Coordinates of C-alpha atoms and ligand atoms in Angstrom, one line a residue:
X1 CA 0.0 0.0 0.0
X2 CA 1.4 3.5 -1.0
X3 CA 0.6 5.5 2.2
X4 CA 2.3 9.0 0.3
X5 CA 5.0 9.6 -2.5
X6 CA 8.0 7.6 -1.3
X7 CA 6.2 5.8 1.4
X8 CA 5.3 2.4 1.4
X9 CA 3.9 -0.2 3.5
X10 CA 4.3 -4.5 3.9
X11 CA 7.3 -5.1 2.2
X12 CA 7.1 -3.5 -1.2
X13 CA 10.5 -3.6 -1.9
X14 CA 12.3 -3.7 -5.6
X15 CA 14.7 -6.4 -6.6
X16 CA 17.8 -4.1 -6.8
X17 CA 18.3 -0.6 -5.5
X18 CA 21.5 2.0 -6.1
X19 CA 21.5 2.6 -2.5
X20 CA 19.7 0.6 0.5
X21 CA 19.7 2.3 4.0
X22 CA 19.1 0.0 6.7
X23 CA 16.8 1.9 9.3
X24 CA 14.5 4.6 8.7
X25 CA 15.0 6.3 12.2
X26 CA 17.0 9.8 12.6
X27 CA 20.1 9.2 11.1
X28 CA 18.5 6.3 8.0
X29 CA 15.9 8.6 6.7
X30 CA 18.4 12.2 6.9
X31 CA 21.1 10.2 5.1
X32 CA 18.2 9.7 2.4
X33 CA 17.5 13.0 1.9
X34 CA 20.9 14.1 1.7
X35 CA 21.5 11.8 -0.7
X36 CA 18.2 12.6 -2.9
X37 CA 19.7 16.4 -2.7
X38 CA 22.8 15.3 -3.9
X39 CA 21.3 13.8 -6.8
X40 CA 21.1 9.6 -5.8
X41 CA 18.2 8.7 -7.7
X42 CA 17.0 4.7 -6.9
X43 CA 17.1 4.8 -3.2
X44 CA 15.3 2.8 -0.7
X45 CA 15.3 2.9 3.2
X46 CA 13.8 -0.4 4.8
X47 CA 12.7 -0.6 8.4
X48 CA 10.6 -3.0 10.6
X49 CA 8.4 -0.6 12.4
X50 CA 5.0 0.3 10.8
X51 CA 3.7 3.3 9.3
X52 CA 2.0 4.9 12.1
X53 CA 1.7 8.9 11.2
X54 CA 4.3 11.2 10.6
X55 CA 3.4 13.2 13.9
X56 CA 5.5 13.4 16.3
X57 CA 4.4 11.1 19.2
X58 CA 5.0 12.6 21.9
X59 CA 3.5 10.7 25.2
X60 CA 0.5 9.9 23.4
X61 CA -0.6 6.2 23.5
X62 CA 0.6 4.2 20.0
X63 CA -2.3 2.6 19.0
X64 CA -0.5 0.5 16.4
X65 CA 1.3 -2.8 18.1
X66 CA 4.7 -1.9 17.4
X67 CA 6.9 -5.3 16.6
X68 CA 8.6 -7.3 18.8
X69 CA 12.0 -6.6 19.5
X70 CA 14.2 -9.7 17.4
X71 CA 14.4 -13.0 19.7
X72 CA 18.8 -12.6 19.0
X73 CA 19.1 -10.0 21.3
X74 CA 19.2 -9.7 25.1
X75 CA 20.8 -8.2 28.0
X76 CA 23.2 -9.4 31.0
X77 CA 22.3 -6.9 33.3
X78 CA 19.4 -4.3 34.4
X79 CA 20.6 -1.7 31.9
X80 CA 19.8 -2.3 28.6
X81 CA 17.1 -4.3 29.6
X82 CA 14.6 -2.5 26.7
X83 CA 17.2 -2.9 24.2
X84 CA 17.1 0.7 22.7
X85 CA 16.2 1.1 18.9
X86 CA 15.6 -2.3 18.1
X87 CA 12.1 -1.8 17.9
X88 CA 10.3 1.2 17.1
X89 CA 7.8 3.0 14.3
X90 CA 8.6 4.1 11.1
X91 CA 10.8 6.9 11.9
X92 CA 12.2 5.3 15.0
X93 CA 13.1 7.4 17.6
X94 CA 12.8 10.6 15.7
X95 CA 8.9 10.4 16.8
X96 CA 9.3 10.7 20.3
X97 CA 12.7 12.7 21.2
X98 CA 13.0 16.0 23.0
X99 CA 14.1 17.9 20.1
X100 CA 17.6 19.0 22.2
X101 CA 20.3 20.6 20.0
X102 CA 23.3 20.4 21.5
X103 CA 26.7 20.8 19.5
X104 CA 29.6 18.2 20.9
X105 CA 31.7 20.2 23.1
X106 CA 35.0 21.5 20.6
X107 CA 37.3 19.3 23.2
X108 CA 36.1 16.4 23.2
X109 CA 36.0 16.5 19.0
X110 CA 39.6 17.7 18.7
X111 CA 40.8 15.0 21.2
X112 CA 38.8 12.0 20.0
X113 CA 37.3 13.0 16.6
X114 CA 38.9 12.5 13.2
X115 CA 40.1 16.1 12.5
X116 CA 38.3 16.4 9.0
X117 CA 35.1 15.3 11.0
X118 CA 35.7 17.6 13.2
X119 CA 36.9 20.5 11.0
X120 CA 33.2 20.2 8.9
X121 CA 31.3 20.0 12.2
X122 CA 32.5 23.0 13.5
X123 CA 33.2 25.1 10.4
X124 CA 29.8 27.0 8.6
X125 CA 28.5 25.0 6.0
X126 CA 26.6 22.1 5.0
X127 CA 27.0 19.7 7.5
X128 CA 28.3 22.0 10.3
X129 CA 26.8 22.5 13.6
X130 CA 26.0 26.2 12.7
X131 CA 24.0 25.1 9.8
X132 CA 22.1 22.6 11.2
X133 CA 20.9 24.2 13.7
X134 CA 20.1 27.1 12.3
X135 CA 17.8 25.4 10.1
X136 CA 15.8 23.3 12.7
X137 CA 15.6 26.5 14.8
X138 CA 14.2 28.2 11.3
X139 CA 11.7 24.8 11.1
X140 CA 10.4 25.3 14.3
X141 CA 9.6 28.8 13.7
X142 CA 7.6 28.4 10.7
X143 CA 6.0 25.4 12.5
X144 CA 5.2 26.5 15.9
X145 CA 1.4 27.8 16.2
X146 CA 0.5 30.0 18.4
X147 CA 1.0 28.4 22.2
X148 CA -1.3 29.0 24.8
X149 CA 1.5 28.8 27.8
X150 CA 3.6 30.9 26.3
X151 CA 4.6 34.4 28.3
X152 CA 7.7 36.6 28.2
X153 CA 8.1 36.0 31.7
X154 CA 11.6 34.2 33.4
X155 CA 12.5 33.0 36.0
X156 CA 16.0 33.3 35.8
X157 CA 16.6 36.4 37.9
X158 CA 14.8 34.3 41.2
X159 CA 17.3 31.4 40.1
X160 CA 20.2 33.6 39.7
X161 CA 20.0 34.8 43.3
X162 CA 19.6 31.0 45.0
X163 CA 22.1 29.8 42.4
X164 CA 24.6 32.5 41.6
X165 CA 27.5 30.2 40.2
X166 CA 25.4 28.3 37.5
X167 CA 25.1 29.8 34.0
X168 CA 21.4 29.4 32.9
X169 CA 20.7 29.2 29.5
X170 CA 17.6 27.9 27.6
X171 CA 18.0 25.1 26.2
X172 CA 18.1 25.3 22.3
X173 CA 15.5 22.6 21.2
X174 CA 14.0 21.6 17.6
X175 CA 10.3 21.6 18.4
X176 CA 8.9 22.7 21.8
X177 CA 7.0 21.2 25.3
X178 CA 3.7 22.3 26.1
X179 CA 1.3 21.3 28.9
X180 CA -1.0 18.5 27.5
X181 CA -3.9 17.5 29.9
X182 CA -2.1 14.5 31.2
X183 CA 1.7 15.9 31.3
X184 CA 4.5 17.9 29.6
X185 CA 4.3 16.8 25.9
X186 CA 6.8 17.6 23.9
X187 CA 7.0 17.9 19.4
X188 CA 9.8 17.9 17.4
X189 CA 11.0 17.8 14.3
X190 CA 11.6 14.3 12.3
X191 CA 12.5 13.8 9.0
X192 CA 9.8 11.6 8.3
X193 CA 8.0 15.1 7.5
X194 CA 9.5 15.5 4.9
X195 CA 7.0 12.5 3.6
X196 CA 4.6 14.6 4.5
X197 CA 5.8 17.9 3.1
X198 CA 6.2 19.7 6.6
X199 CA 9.8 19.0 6.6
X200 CA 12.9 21.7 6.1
X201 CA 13.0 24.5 3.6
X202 CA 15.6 22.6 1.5
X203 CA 13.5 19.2 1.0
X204 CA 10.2 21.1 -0.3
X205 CA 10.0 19.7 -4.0
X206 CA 12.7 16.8 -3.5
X207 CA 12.0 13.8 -5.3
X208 CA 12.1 11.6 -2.0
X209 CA 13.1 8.2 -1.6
X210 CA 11.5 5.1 -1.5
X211 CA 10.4 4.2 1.9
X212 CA 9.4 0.6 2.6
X213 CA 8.3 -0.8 6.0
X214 CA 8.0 -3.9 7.2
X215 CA 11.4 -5.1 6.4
X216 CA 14.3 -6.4 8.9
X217 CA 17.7 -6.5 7.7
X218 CA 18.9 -10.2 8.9
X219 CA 22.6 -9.5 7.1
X220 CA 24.3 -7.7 4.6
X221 CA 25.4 -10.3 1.7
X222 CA 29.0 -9.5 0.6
X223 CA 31.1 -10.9 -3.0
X224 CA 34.8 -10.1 -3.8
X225 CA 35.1 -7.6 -0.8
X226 CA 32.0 -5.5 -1.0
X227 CA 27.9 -5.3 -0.7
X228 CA 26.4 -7.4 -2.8
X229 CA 22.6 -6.5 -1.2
X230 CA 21.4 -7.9 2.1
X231 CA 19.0 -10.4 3.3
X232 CA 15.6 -8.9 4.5
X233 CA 13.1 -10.7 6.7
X234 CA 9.6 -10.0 5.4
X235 CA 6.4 -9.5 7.1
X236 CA 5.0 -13.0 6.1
X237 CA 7.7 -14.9 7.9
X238 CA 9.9 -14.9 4.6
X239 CA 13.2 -13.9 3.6
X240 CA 14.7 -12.2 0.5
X241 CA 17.4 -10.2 -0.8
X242 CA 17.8 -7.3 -2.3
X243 CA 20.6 -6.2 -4.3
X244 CA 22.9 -2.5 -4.0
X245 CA 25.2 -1.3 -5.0
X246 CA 26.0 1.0 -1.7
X247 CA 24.5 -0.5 2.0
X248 CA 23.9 1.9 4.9
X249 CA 23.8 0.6 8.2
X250 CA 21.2 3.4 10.0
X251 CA 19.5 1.0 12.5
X252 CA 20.5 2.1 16.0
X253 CA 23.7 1.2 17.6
X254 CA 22.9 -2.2 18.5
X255 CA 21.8 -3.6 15.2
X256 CA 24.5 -1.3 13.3
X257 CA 26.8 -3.1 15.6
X258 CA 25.2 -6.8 14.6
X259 CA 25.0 -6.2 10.9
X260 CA 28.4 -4.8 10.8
X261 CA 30.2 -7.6 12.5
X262 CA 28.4 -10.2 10.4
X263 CA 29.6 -7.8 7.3
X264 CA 33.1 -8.1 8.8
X265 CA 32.9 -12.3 8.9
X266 CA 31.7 -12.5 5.4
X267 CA 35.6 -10.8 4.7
X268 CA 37.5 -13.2 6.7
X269 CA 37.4 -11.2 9.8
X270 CA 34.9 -12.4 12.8
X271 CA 35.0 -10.2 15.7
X272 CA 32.7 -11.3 18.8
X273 CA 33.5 -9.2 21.1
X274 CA 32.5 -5.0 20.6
X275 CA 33.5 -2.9 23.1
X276 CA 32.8 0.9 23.3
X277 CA 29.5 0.9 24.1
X278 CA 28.3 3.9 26.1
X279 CA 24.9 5.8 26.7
X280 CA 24.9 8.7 28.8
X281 CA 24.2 8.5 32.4
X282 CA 21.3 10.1 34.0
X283 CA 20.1 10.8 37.3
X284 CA 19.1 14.0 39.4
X285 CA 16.3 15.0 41.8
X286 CA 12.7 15.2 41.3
X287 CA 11.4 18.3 43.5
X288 CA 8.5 19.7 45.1
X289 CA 8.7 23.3 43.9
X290 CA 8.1 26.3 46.5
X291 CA 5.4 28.0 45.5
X292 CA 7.2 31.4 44.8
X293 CA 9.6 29.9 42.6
X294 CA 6.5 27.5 41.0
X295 CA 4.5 30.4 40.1
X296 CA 7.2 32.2 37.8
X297 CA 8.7 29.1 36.5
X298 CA 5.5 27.4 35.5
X299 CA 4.3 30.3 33.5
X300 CA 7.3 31.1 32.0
X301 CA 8.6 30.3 28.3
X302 CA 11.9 29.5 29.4
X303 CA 10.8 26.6 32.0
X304 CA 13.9 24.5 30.2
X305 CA 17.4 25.4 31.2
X306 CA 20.2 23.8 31.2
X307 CA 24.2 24.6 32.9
X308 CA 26.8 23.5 31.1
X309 CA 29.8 21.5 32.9
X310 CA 31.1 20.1 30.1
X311 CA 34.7 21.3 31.3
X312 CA 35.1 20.1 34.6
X313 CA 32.3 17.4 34.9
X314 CA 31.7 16.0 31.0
X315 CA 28.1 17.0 31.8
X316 CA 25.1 19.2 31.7
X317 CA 22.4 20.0 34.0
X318 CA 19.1 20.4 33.1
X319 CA 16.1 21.8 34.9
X320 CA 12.4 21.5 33.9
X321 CA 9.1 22.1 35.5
X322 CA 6.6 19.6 35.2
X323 CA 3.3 20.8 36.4
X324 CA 0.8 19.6 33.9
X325 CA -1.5 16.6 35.1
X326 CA 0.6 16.8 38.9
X327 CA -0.9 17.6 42.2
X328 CA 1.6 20.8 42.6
X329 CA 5.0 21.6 40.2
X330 CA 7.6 19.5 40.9
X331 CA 11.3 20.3 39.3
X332 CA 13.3 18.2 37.9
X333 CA 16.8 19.0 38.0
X334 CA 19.1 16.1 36.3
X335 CA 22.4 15.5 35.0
X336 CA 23.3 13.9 31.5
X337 CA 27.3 12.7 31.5
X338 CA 29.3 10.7 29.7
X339 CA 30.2 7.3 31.1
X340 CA 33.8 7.9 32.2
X341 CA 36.3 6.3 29.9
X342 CA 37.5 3.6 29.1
X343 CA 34.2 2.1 28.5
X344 CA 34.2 -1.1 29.9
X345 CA 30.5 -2.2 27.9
X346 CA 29.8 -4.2 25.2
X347 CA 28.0 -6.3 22.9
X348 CA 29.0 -9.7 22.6
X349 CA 27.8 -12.0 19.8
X350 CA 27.5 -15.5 19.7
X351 CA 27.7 -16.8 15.7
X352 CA 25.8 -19.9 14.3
X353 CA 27.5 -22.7 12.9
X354 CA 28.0 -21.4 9.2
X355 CA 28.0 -25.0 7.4
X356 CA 24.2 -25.3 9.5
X357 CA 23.2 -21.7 8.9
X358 CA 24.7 -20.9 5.7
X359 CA 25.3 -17.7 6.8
X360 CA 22.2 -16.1 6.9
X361 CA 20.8 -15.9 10.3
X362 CA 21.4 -13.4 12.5
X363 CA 24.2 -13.5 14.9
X364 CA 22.7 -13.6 18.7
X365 CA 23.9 -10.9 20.3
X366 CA 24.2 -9.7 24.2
X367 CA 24.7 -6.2 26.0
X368 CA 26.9 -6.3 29.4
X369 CA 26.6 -2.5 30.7
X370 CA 27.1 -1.3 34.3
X371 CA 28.5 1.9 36.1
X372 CA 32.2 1.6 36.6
X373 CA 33.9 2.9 39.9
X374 CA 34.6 5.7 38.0
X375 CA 30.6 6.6 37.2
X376 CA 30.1 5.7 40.8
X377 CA 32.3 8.2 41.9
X378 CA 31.2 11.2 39.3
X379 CA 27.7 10.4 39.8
X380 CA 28.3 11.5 44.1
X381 CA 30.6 14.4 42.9
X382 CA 28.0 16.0 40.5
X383 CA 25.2 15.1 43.6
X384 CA 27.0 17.2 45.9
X385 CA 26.6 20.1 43.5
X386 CA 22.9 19.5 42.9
X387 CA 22.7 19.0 47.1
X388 CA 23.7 22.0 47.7
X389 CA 21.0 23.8 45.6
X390 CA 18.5 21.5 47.3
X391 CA 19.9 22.8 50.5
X392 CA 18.9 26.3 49.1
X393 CA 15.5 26.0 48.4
X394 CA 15.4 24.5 51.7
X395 CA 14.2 20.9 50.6
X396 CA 14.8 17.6 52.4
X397 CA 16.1 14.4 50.4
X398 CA 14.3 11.3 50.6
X399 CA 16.7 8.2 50.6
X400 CA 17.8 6.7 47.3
X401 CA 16.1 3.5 46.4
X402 CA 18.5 2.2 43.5
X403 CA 17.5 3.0 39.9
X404 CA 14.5 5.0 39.5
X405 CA 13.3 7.2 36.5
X406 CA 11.9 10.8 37.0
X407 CA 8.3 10.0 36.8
X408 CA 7.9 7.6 39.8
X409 CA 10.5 9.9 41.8
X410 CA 7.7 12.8 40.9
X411 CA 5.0 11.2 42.2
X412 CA 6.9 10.2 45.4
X413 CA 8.1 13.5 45.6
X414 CA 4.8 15.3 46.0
X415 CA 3.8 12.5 48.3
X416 CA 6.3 13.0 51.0
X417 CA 7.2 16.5 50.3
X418 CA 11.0 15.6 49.9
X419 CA 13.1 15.4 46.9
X420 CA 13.5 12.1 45.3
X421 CA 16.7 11.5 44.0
X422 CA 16.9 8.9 40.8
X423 CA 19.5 7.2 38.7
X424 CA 18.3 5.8 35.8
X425 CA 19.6 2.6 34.0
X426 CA 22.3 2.9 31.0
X427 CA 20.5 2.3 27.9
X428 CA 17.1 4.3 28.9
X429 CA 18.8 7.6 28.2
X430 CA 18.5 6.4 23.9
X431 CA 21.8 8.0 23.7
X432 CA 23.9 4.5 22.9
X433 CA 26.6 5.2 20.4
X434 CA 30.6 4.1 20.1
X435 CA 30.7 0.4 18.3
X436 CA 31.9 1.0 15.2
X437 CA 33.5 4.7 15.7
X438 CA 34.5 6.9 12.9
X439 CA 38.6 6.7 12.5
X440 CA 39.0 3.4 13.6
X441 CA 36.7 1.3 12.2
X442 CA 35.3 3.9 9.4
X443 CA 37.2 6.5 7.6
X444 CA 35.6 10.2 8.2
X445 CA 32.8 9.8 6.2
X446 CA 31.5 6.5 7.7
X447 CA 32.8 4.6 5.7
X448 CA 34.0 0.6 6.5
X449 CA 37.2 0.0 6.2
X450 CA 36.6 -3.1 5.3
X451 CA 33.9 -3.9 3.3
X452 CA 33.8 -2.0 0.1
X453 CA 30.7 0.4 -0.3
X454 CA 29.5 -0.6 2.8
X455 CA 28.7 2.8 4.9
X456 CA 28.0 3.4 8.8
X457 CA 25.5 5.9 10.1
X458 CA 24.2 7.0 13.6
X459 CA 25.7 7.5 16.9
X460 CA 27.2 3.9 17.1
X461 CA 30.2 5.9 14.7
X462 CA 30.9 8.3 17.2
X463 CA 34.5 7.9 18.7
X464 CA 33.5 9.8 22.2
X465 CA 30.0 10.8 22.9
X466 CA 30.7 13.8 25.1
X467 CA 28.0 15.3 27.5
X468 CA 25.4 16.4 24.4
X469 CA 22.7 15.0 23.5
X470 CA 23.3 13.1 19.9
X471 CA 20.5 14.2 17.4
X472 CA 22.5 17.7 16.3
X473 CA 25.5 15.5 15.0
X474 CA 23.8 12.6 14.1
X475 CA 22.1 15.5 11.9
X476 CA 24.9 16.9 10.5
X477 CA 27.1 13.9 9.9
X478 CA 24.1 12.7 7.4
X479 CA 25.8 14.9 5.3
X480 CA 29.4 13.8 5.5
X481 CA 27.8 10.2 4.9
X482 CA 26.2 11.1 1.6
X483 CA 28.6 13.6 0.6
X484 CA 31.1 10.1 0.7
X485 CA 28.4 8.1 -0.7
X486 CA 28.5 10.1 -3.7
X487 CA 32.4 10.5 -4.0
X488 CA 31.6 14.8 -3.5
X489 CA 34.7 15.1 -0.9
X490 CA 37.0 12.5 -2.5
X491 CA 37.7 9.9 0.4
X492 CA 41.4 9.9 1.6
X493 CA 42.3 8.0 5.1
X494 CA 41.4 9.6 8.7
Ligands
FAD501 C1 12.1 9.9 24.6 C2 13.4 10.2 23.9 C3 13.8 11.5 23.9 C4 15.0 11.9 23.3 N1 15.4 13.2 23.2 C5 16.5 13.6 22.6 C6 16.9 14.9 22.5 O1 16.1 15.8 23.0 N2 18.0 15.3 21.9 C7 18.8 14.3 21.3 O2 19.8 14.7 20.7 N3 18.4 13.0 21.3 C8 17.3 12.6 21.9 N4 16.9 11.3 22.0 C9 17.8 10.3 21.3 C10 17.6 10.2 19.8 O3 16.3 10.1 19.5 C11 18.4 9.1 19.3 O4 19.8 9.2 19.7 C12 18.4 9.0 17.7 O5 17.0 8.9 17.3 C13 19.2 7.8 17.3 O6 19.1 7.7 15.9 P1 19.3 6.4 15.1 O7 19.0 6.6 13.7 O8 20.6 5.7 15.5 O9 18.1 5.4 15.8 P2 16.6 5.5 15.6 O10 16.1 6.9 15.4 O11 16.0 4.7 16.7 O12 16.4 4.7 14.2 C14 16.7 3.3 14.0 C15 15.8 2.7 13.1 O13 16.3 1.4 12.7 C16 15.2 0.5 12.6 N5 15.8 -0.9 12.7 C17 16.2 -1.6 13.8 N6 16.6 -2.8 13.5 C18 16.6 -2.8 12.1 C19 17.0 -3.8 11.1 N7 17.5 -5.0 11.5 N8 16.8 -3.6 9.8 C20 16.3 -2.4 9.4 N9 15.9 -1.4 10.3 C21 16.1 -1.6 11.6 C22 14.3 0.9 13.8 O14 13.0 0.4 13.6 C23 14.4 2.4 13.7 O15 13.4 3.0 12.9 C24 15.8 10.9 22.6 C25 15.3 9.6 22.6 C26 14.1 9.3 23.2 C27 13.6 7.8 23.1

């Protein structure tokens, strides 16, 4: 069924494509569209997930059953225990994110990033930081309608005078929050709009790519040293291939990281063991507001800050004010840090006997992930600092009960009348990246090294994740990835 132009539903897939991206999430379906810009005619993105709207989603309920995340995986611990991005609608997690730009701190790219990565992300044009943003912020402008909580008021002056050391900046976002009857909602951009013609400036009148759902890439079939097409499972049980001539990999870290090491067998090379996982870790406070403060913040448009400590801490603090479908506003006031390096976590895979499988099943794989001594310690550090503005807003701290996410710590907040402090478990923060990093295992434009014209996408390249949030680059490196696709840049060595 052809839901719009370029969108299609149950498996409707040609026999042979130019290129074939693997995902249509974030960093699959941008990589389309930078390619369709550049000119790549004959593209097709599969994914499992199902068409359900091109909305963002937001809290609101899905009322299409999503699939069911692939038997081969699992995890060895509590963290990664929902398996991030294995399973999600057509447009992945680009439906439901915050819509937080943050650039990658210019440190942590010069001392981990390849430098003509990081050259192109911090210079001015296509595929910079500068550019990307500036074009979400000029999406969300022509799309935001008129908002009903929105005031000039802020309450930074009040926070400034319990708080005088933290810098307090709004938090640049690509979309916006608003109060919904049962919560904070939140809508942001995805590029699944584009589908839909709501997308950016640049992708009004683009001859789009072929979307096709229904679709899970088992492996990526490789003769003489590069992509011969991959091996889809279809929505009747089946299984098929589909030829390329250029495979991307833009299926969330965990299945880039599968797909890729199979890639890597069919070469000669079988690697089991993938280390460099890392999601950002995330914990903080949930807090019954006093009602001065409350009053400002909740009718304010800037009721999202944020403090950077990238520097000393590799983190930022955030601080939001939830009030919509709660008894009374409650804050919450959280860190996001990198997991301190070296990252200890990994995936682990577990082939089939080739001669019995014939090398087309996919590998089993498992994700060991905990909180080094290291996190441990950085996680009390950073709690001191956020103690000691609980201390002056005169709030008492309920004990820690273990991991905890900020919506159970909320309700137990306004139920006591004490903060709640949470950590949540690695892997529910969506921010998993490092498996395959650019310079290592990729050249600078994604990509293998290995495998000819087979090319990596999404945070699993990223070397070092830093303290931002990932969307902004895995934005902008789309267009590195297509602009080596297409040979624009030439390719020479990291
Ligand atoms: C609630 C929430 C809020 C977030 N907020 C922010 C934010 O404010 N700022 C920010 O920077 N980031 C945010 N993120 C993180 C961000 O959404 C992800 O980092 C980003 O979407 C990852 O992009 P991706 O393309 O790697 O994965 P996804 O967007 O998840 O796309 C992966 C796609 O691959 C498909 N797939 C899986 N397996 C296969 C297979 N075998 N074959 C083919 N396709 C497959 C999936 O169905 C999916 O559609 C948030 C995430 C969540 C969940």
């Amino acid at each position: 069924m052809r839901i719009s132009e370029g969108l299609h539903s149950q498996g409707e897939i040609p026999e042979s494509c130019s290129v074939l991206v693997l995902g249509a999430g974030m960093s699959g379906l941008s990589t389309a569209l930078e390619l369709g810009e550049r000119g790549v005619r004959d593209i097709v993105v599969a994914d499992p997930g199902p068409f359900t709207g091109f909305e963002h989603r937001s809290r609101t309920p899905n009322t299409v059953p999503l699939p069911h995340a692939p038997s081969w995986w699992r995890s060895a611990s509590p963290h990664y225990a929902e398996l991030p991005g294995v399973t999600g609608p057509l447009g992945g997690r680009s439906r439901c994110w915050h819509g937080v730009l943050l650039p990658m701190s210019r440190r942590v790219l010069e001392r981990h990033w390849p430098n003509d990565t990081t050259d192109r992300l911090l210079a001015g044009g296509p595929g910079s930081y500068r550019a990307v943003m500036r074009e979400l912020l000029e999406w969300q402008r022509a799309s935001d309608g008129p908002r009903p909580d929105r005031t000039l008021d802020d309450p930074r002056e009040e926070l400034k005078a319990i708080w005088p050391d933290l810098s307090l900046e709004t938090v640049p976002q690509a979309g916006w929050s608003v109060d919904g009857p049962d919560g904070r909602l939140v809508w942001a951009y995805s590029p699944l709009m584009a589908w839909a013609r709501r997308g950016l400036a640049r992708h009004v009148g683009l001859d789009l790519p072929r979307v096709v759902s229904g679709l899970r890439a088992i492996s990526v079939q490789v003769e003489a040293g590069s992509v011969r097409g991959v091996l889809l499972a279809t929505p009747d049980g089946g299984v098929r291939e589909v030829r390329a001539d250029v495979v991307v990999l833009a299926a969330g870290t965990l299945e880039n990281t599968r797909l890729y090491a199979q890639a890597l067998a069919e070469v000669g090379d079988t690697v089991t063991r993938w280390p460099g996982l890392n999601d950002h870790v995330s914990h903080g406070y949930a807090i019954p507001l006093p009602s001065v403060l409350a009053e400002r913040w909740t009718r304010s448009d800037h009721r999202f800050l944020r403090s950077d400590h990238e520097d000393e801490l590799n983190a930022n603090l955030f601080m939001e004010v939830h009030a919509a479908g709660l008894a009374a506003p409650v804050l919450d006031l959280w860190w996001m840090a990198q997991q301190e390096e070296p990252f200890h976590d990994e995936i682990r895979f577990d082939p089939p006997n080739r001669a019995a499988s014939g090398g087309n099943t996919a590998w089993a794989g498992q994700v060991t992930a905990s909180f080094s001594s290291a996190d441990e310690e950085k996680i009390s550090r950073r709690d001191e600092i956020t103690g000691k503005l609980l201390e002056a807003l005169n709030v008492g701290v309920a004990e820690e009960r273990g991991f905890v996410d900020f919506e159970p710590a909320a309700q137990a907040a306004l139920a006591t009348g004490t903060a709640h402090h949470y950590v949540s478990r690695l892997g529910t923060t969506d921010h998993e990246a490092g498996t395959v990093p650019l310079g290592r295992r990729l050249d600078f434009g994604g990509r293998s090294l290995s495998v000819g014209n087979l090319f990596v996408a999404g945070p699993a390249t990223f070397p070092t994740s830093g303290a931002a949030n990932p969307s902004l680059t895995i934005l902008a490196l789309a267009a590195h990835t297509a602009e080596a696709v297409t040979g624009d840049r030439g390719n020479p060595s990291p």
